[in-house]
XYZ file of C-alpha atoms in Angstrom:
369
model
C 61.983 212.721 86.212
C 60.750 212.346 90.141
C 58.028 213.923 90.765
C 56.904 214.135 94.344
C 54.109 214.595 96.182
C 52.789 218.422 95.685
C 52.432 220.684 98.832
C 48.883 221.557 99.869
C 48.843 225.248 98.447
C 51.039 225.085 96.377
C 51.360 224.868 92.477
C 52.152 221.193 91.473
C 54.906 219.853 90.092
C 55.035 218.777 86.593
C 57.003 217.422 83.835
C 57.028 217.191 79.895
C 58.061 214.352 77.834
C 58.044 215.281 73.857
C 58.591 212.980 70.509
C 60.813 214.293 67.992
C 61.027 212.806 64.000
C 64.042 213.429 61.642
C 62.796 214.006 58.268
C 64.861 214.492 54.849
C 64.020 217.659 53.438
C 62.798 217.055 50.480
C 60.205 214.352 50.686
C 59.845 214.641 54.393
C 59.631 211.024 54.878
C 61.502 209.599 57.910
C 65.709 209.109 58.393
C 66.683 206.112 60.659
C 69.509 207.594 62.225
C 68.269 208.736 65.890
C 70.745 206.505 67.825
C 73.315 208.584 65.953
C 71.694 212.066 67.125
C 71.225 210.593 70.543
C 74.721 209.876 71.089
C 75.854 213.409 70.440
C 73.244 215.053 72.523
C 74.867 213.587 75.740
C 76.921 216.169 76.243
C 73.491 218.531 76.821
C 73.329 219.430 80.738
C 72.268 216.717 83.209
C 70.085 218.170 84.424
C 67.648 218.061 81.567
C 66.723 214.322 82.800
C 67.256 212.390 79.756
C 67.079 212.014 75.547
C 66.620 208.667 74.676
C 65.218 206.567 71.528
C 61.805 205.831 71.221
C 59.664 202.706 69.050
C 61.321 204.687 65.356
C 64.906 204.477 64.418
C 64.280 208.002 63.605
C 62.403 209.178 66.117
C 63.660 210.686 69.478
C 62.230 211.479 72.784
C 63.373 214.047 75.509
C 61.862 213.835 79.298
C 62.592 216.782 81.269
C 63.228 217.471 84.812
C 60.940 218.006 87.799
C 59.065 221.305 86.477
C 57.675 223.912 89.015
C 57.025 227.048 86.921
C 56.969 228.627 83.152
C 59.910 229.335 82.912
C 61.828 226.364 84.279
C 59.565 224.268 81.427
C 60.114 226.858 78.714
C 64.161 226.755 79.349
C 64.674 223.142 79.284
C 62.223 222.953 75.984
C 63.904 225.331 74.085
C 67.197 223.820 75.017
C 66.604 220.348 74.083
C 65.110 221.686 70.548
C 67.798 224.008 69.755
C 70.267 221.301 70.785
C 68.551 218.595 68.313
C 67.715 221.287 65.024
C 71.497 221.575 65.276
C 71.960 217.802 65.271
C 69.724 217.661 62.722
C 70.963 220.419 60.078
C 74.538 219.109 60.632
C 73.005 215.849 58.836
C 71.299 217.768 56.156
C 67.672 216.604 58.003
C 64.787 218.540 59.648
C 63.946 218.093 63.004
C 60.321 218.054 63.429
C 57.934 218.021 66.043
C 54.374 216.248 64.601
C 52.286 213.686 65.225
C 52.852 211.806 62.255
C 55.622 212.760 59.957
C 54.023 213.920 56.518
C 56.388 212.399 53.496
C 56.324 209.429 51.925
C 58.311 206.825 53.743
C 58.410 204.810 57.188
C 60.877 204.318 60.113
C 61.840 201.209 61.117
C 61.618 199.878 64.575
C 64.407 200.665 67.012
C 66.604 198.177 68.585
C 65.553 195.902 71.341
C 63.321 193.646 72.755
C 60.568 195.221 74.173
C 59.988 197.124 70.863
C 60.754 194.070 68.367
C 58.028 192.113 70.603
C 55.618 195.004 70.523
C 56.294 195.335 66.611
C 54.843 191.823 66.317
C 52.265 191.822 68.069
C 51.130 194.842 66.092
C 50.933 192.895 62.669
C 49.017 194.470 59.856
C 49.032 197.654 61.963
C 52.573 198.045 61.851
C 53.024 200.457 58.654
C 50.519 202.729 60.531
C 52.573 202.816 63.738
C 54.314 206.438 62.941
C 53.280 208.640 65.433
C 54.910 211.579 67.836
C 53.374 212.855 71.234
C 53.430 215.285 73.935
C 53.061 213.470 77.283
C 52.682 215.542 80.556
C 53.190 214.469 83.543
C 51.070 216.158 86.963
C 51.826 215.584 90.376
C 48.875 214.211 92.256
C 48.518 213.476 96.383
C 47.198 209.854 96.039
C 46.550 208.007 93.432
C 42.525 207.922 94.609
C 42.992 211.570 93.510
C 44.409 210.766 90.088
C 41.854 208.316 89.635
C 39.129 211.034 90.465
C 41.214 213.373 88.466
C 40.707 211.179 85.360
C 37.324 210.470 86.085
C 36.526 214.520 85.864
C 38.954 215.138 82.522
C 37.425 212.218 80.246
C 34.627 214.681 78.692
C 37.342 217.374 78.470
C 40.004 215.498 76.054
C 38.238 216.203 73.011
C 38.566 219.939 73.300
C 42.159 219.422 74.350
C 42.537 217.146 70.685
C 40.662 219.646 68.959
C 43.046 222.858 70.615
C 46.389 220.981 69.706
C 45.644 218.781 66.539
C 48.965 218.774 64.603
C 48.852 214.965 62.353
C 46.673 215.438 58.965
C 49.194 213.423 56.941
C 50.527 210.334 57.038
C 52.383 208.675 54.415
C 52.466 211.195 51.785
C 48.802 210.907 51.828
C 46.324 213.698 53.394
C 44.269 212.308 55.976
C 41.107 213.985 56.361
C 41.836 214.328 59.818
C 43.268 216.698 62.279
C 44.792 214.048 64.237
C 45.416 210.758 62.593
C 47.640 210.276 65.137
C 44.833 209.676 67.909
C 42.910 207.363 65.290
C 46.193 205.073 64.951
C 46.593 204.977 68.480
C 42.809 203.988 69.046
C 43.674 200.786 67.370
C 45.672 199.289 70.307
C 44.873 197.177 73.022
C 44.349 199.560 75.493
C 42.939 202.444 73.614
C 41.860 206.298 73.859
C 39.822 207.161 76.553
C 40.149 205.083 79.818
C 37.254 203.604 81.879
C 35.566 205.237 85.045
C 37.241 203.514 87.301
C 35.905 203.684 91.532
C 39.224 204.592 93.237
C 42.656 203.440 92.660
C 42.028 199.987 94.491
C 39.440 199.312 91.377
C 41.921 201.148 88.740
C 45.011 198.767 90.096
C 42.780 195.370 89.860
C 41.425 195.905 86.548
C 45.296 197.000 85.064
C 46.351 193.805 86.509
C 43.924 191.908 84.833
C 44.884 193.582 80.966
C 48.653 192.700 81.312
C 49.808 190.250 79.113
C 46.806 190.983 76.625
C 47.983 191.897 73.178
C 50.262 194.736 73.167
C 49.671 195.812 76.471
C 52.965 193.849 77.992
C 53.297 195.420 81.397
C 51.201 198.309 83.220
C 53.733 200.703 81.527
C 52.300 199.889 77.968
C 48.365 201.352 78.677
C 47.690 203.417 75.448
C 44.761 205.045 77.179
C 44.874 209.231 76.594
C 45.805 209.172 80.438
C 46.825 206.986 82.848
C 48.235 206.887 86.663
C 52.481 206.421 86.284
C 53.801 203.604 87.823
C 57.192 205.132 89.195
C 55.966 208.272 89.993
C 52.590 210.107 91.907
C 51.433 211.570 88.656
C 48.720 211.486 86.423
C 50.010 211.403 82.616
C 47.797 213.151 79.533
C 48.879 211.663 76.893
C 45.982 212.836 74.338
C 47.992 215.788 72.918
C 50.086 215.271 69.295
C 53.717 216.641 69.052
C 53.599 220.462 68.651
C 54.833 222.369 66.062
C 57.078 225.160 68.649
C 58.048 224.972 72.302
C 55.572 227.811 73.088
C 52.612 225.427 72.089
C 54.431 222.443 74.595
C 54.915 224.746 77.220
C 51.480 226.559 77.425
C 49.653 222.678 76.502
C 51.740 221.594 79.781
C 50.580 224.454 82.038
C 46.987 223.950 80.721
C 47.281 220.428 81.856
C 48.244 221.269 85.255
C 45.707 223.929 85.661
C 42.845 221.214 84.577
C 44.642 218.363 86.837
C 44.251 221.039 89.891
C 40.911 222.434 88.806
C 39.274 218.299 88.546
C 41.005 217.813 91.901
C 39.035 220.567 93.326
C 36.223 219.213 92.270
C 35.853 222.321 90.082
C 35.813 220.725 86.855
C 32.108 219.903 86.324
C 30.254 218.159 83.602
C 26.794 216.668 82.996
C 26.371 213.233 83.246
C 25.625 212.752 79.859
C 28.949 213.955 78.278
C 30.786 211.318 80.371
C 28.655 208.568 79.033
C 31.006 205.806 77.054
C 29.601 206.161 73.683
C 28.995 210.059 73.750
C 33.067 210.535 75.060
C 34.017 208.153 72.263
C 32.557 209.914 69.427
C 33.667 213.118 70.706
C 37.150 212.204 70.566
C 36.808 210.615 66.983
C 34.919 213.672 65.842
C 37.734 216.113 67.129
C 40.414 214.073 65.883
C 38.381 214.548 62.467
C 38.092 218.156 62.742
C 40.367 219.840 64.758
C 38.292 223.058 66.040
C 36.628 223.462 62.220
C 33.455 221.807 63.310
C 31.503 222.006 66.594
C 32.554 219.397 69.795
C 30.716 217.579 72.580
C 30.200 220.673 75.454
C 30.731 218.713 78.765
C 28.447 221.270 80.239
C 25.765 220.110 78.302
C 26.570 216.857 76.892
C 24.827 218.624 73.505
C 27.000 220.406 70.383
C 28.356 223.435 70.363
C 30.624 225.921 68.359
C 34.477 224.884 68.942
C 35.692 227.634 70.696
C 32.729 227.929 72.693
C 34.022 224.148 74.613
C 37.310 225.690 74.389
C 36.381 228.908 76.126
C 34.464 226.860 78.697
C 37.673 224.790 79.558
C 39.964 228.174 79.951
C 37.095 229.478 82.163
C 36.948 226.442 84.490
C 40.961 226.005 84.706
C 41.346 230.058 84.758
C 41.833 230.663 88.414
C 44.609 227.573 88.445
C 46.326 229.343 85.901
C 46.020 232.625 87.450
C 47.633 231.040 91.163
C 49.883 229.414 89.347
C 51.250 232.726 86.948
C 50.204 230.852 84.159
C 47.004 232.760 82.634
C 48.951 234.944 80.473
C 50.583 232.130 78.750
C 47.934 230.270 77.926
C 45.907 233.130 77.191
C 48.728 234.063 74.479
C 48.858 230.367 73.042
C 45.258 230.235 72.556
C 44.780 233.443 71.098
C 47.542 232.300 68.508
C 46.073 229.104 67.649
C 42.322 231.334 67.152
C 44.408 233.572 64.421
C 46.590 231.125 62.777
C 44.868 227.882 63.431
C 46.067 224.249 65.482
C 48.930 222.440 64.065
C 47.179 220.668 61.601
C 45.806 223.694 59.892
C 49.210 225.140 59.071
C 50.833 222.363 57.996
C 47.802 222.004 55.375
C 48.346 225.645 54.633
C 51.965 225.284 54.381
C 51.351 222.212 51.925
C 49.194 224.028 49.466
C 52.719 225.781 48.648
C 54.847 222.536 48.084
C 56.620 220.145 50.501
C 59.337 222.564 49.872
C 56.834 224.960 51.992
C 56.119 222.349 55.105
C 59.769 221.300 55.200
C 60.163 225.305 55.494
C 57.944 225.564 58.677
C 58.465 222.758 59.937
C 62.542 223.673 60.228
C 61.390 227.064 61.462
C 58.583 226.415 63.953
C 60.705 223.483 65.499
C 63.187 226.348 67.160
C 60.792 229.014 67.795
């Protein structure tokens, strides 16, 4: 993935990185064999960027290309997914795309130093360290703009948990919460939602000053739910879980641009309450308990309100970046899905109440929709 720097006007480049799990179909607990899958998905078309192993042995991880449009993201999605549910069912395994994989047992940690080192460092927390993402990458025009662009999303990631919550078990063991996955990752060094930071001169110095503190290695370990990349002009989101089907990736992705280019605008208001530390804190951990079955923090008011009254909010302020970009119906669709059948973590509980016969069932389905 290179990203470059978008041209004033027009839509900005983006790209999609997404974290796979092979289960075993009948406990759904975790199957070390990802180099294995890896190795058979090179023959997959260059120019899907990469699929490489992640921190699991049975966990992969697929970075697209440079993305302009809808359709270039949905393509390259859909290939990489049907590609790996092959790979998978030829091994007798699902291939499933969740935050945290539901069953029983735990993946070991992949080969290599970085990860052996990280593993650790993580001590006691290790067992808990079974978790899946969807990372998106926007292009930006300086980092001082990412760093403003960050500054004007931090009240906004709770409604973006709440919309795409898909990790209520862990384990074998319900959760409680929508996302455990954003509650596990809270518990490393650099954790959930970054600082305000001044400008990217401020945001550089005080990155420097974290490496080499706990798990936090090198500026390309920050856990925060966004950060600046290193190797590319991009801000990455990093607050969504693994979806259940490529249409929730792709629309999550184009939602994600239309709020990076809506908060570079300026457009993206929000009272200066909800962006106090505390008050964006307990949002997150409140969303990541509920999922949109409770109320959230409204940035416009820094005060409670229904779910899908935030979430309506956020459409409205990204809505005329999604309309320049051709975007609006998409997203439109997605979250007019996820209002009838409910976020990620809601069906999989649904699913459950039939069996783990039932979840391995949609999971195996949803995967290659």
């Amino acid at each position: 993935m290179t990203l470059s720097t978008p041209p004033a006007g027009a839509p900005r480049t983006l790209g999609v990185e997404e974290e796979v799990i092979l289960l075993e179909p009948e406990t759904l607990s975790p199957v070390d064999v990802a180099d294995e899958v890896i190795a058979e998905l090179t023959h997959l078309d260059t120019s899907m960027s990469f699929i490489t192993h992640e921190y699991l042995r049975a966990q992969v991880e697929f970075s697209s290309p440079v993305l302009t449009d809808a359709d270039a993201a949905d393509r390259v999605v859909r290939e990489f997914r049907r590609a790996m549910g092959q790979a998978a069912e030829r091994r007798g395994l699902i291939a499933a795309s969740v935050g945290t994989p539901p069953g029983p047992g735990r993946s070991g940690t992949a080969a290599g130093e970085r990860y052996v080192r990280f593993d650790t460092e993580l001590g006691a927390m290790r067992p808990d360290h079974q978790i899946q993402g969807l990372h998106v990458h926007v292009a930006i025009r300086s980092r001082d703009e990412g760093v403003a662009v960050m500054r004007a999303l931090r009240p906004w990631l709770a409604p973006l948990i709440a919309l795409s919550a898909n990790s209520p078990r862990m384990a074998g063991v319900d959760t409680g919460f929508a996302s455990w996955r954003t509650i596990v990752g809270r518990r490393f060094t650099t954790a959930s939602v970054p600082p305000i930071f001044a400008d990217a001169t401020d945001y550089d110095r005080r990155v420097r000053a974290l490496v080499g503190m706990g798990t936090t290695f090198d500026t390309a370990s920050l856990a925060w739910m966004m950060r600046l990349a290193e190797r590319w002009p991009t801000v990455e989101l990093r607050v969504f879980d693994a979806q259940l089907t490529a249409d929730e990736t792709v629309a999550l992705a184009l939602l994600a641009r239309a709020l990076v280019e809506t908060a570079a605008a300026g457009e993206l208001p929000h009272a200066e309450a909800a962006s106090h530390a505390e008050l964006v804190d307990a949002s997150v951990w409140h969303a990541a308990r509920h999922g949109l079955e409770d109320g959230l923090v409204d940035p416009a008011t820094g005060s409670q309100a229904p779910a899908w009254v935030v979430v309506e909010r956020m459409l409205g302020a990204a809505r005329p970046a999604l309309v320049a970009a051709g975007d609006a119906e998409r997203v439109d669709a997605y979250v007019e899905h996820v209002r009838a059948v409910g976020n990620g973590a809601h069906r999989q509980r649904e699913a459950l109440a039939d069996g783990a016969a039932a979840l391995g069932r949609l999971l195996r389905a949803t995967f290659t929709a």
